[in-house]
Tab-separated table of N, CA and C in Angstrom:
chain	number	residue	atom	x	y	z
A	1	UNK	N	14.867	32.308	65.416
A	1	UNK	CA	15.921	31.627	65.865
A	1	UNK	C	16.327	30.766	64.720
A	2	UNK	N	17.500	30.788	64.363
A	2	UNK	CA	18.129	29.985	63.276
A	2	UNK	C	19.242	29.034	63.781
A	3	UNK	N	18.817	28.058	64.542
A	3	UNK	CA	19.938	27.198	65.053
A	3	UNK	C	20.173	25.978	64.253
A	4	UNK	N	21.158	25.441	64.355
A	4	UNK	CA	21.445	24.178	63.482
A	4	UNK	C	20.787	22.875	64.169
A	5	UNK	N	20.009	22.178	63.362
A	5	UNK	CA	19.499	20.920	63.894
A	5	UNK	C	20.620	19.930	64.165
A	6	UNK	N	20.537	19.309	65.215
A	6	UNK	CA	21.483	18.153	65.701
A	6	UNK	C	20.976	16.885	65.221
A	7	UNK	N	19.788	16.847	64.611
A	7	UNK	CA	19.345	15.513	64.129
A	7	UNK	C	19.104	14.475	65.272
A	8	UNK	N	18.401	14.818	66.313
A	8	UNK	CA	18.422	13.805	67.391
A	8	UNK	C	17.542	12.634	67.136
A	9	UNK	N	16.644	12.652	66.149
A	9	UNK	CA	15.756	11.458	65.779
A	9	UNK	C	15.840	11.220	64.264
A	10	UNK	N	16.274	10.255	63.793
A	10	UNK	CA	16.311	9.978	62.410
A	10	UNK	C	15.572	8.644	61.991
A	11	UNK	N	15.147	8.524	60.880
A	11	UNK	CA	14.565	7.250	60.401
A	11	UNK	C	15.072	6.913	59.007
A	12	UNK	N	15.202	5.610	58.733
A	12	UNK	CA	15.544	5.231	57.390
A	12	UNK	C	14.488	5.446	56.417
A	13	UNK	N	14.892	5.995	55.254
A	13	UNK	CA	13.873	6.163	54.296
A	13	UNK	C	14.068	5.525	52.931
A	14	UNK	N	15.233	5.092	52.704
A	14	UNK	CA	15.708	4.389	51.603
A	14	UNK	C	16.920	3.774	51.541
A	15	UNK	N	17.065	2.528	50.928
A	15	UNK	CA	18.274	1.651	50.960
A	15	UNK	C	18.510	1.303	49.486
A	16	UNK	N	19.780	1.306	49.112
A	16	UNK	CA	20.166	0.650	47.823
A	16	UNK	C	21.434	-0.160	48.197
A	17	UNK	N	22.012	-0.711	47.055
A	17	UNK	CA	23.122	-1.509	47.132
A	17	UNK	C	24.201	-0.952	47.956
A	18	UNK	N	24.547	0.338	47.856
A	18	UNK	CA	25.699	0.989	48.307
A	18	UNK	C	25.444	2.009	49.474
A	19	UNK	N	24.189	2.337	49.707
A	19	UNK	CA	23.976	3.489	50.587
A	19	UNK	C	22.601	3.292	51.211
A	20	UNK	N	22.456	3.878	52.409
A	20	UNK	CA	21.225	4.012	53.171
A	20	UNK	C	20.989	5.570	53.520
A	21	UNK	N	19.757	5.838	53.277
A	21	UNK	CA	19.405	7.269	53.386
A	21	UNK	C	18.414	7.421	54.631
A	22	UNK	N	18.597	8.483	55.433
A	22	UNK	CA	17.915	8.788	56.622
A	22	UNK	C	17.365	10.031	56.573
A	23	UNK	N	16.151	10.365	57.284
A	23	UNK	CA	15.510	11.588	57.303
A	23	UNK	C	15.401	11.940	58.856
A	24	UNK	N	15.775	13.230	59.061
A	24	UNK	CA	15.701	13.813	60.366
A	24	UNK	C	14.131	13.962	60.638
A	25	UNK	N	13.628	13.538	61.735
A	25	UNK	CA	12.252	13.697	61.988
A	25	UNK	C	11.963	15.079	62.665
A	26	UNK	N	12.945	15.875	62.800
A	26	UNK	CA	12.905	17.268	63.424
A	26	UNK	C	12.798	18.274	62.246
A	27	UNK	N	13.792	18.189	61.457
A	27	UNK	CA	14.009	19.281	60.364
A	27	UNK	C	13.758	18.725	58.990
A	28	UNK	N	13.409	17.389	58.842
A	28	UNK	CA	13.108	16.737	57.511
A	28	UNK	C	14.282	16.700	56.491
A	29	UNK	N	15.529	16.992	56.867
A	29	UNK	CA	16.577	16.920	55.936
A	29	UNK	C	16.872	15.448	55.771
A	30	UNK	N	17.157	15.123	54.576
A	30	UNK	CA	17.476	13.666	54.124
A	30	UNK	C	18.909	13.652	53.743
A	31	UNK	N	19.659	12.660	54.229
A	31	UNK	CA	21.102	12.599	54.029
A	31	UNK	C	21.441	11.047	54.056
A	32	UNK	N	22.610	10.734	53.583
A	32	UNK	CA	23.187	9.319	53.670
A	32	UNK	C	23.586	9.091	55.126
A	33	UNK	N	23.306	7.826	55.520
A	33	UNK	CA	23.490	7.537	56.970
A	33	UNK	C	24.974	7.623	57.343
A	34	UNK	N	25.981	7.418	56.377
A	34	UNK	CA	27.329	7.662	56.666
A	34	UNK	C	27.560	9.124	56.971
A	35	UNK	N	26.932	10.094	56.397
A	35	UNK	CA	27.178	11.449	56.657
A	35	UNK	C	26.657	11.721	58.252
A	36	UNK	N	25.578	11.122	58.550
A	36	UNK	CA	25.003	11.251	59.846
A	36	UNK	C	26.098	10.753	60.924
A	37	UNK	N	26.638	9.713	60.688
A	37	UNK	CA	27.661	9.158	61.556
A	37	UNK	C	28.748	10.093	61.735
A	38	UNK	N	29.252	10.736	60.484
A	38	UNK	CA	30.293	11.605	60.635
A	38	UNK	C	29.985	12.892	61.365
A	39	UNK	N	28.617	13.328	61.245
A	39	UNK	CA	28.246	14.445	62.149
A	39	UNK	C	28.246	14.135	63.536
A	40	UNK	N	27.942	12.956	63.938
A	40	UNK	CA	27.857	12.500	65.421
A	40	UNK	C	29.379	12.670	65.938
A	41	UNK	N	30.278	12.081	65.078
A	41	UNK	CA	31.705	12.022	65.544
A	41	UNK	C	32.169	13.504	65.719
A	42	UNK	N	31.988	14.331	64.811
A	42	UNK	CA	32.331	15.712	64.826
A	42	UNK	C	31.849	16.340	65.980
A	43	UNK	N	30.434	16.211	66.251
A	43	UNK	CA	29.905	16.937	67.368
A	43	UNK	C	30.517	16.549	68.780
A	44	UNK	N	30.843	15.206	68.895
A	44	UNK	CA	31.480	14.643	70.050
A	44	UNK	C	32.819	15.152	70.225
A	45	UNK	N	33.551	15.422	69.135
A	45	UNK	CA	34.861	16.068	69.273
A	45	UNK	C	34.895	17.543	69.503
A	46	UNK	N	33.871	18.289	69.197
A	46	UNK	CA	33.746	19.584	69.335
A	46	UNK	C	33.073	20.038	70.762
A	47	UNK	N	32.583	19.050	71.440
A	47	UNK	CA	31.916	19.215	72.745
A	47	UNK	C	32.948	19.412	73.883
A	48	UNK	N	33.093	20.589	74.519
A	48	UNK	CA	33.921	20.887	75.670
A	48	UNK	C	33.639	20.128	76.867
A	49	UNK	N	32.340	19.619	76.949
A	49	UNK	CA	31.915	19.014	78.289
A	49	UNK	C	32.544	17.527	78.262
A	50	UNK	N	33.028	16.994	77.068
A	50	UNK	CA	33.669	15.625	77.165
A	50	UNK	C	35.056	15.816	77.565
A	51	UNK	N	35.664	16.969	77.868
A	51	UNK	CA	36.946	17.025	78.170
A	51	UNK	C	37.273	17.223	79.628
């Protein structure tokens, strides 16, 4: 199975002046927290159950 991780649990791994980085505790992907917020917004817009 090759399903996309929805990053249900993340933790902060690093911070600097301009950015905060988080790691998904499920798939171990590391990304900027702003990207994570964008992913949450996109998934809510794509969810037909919300309509």
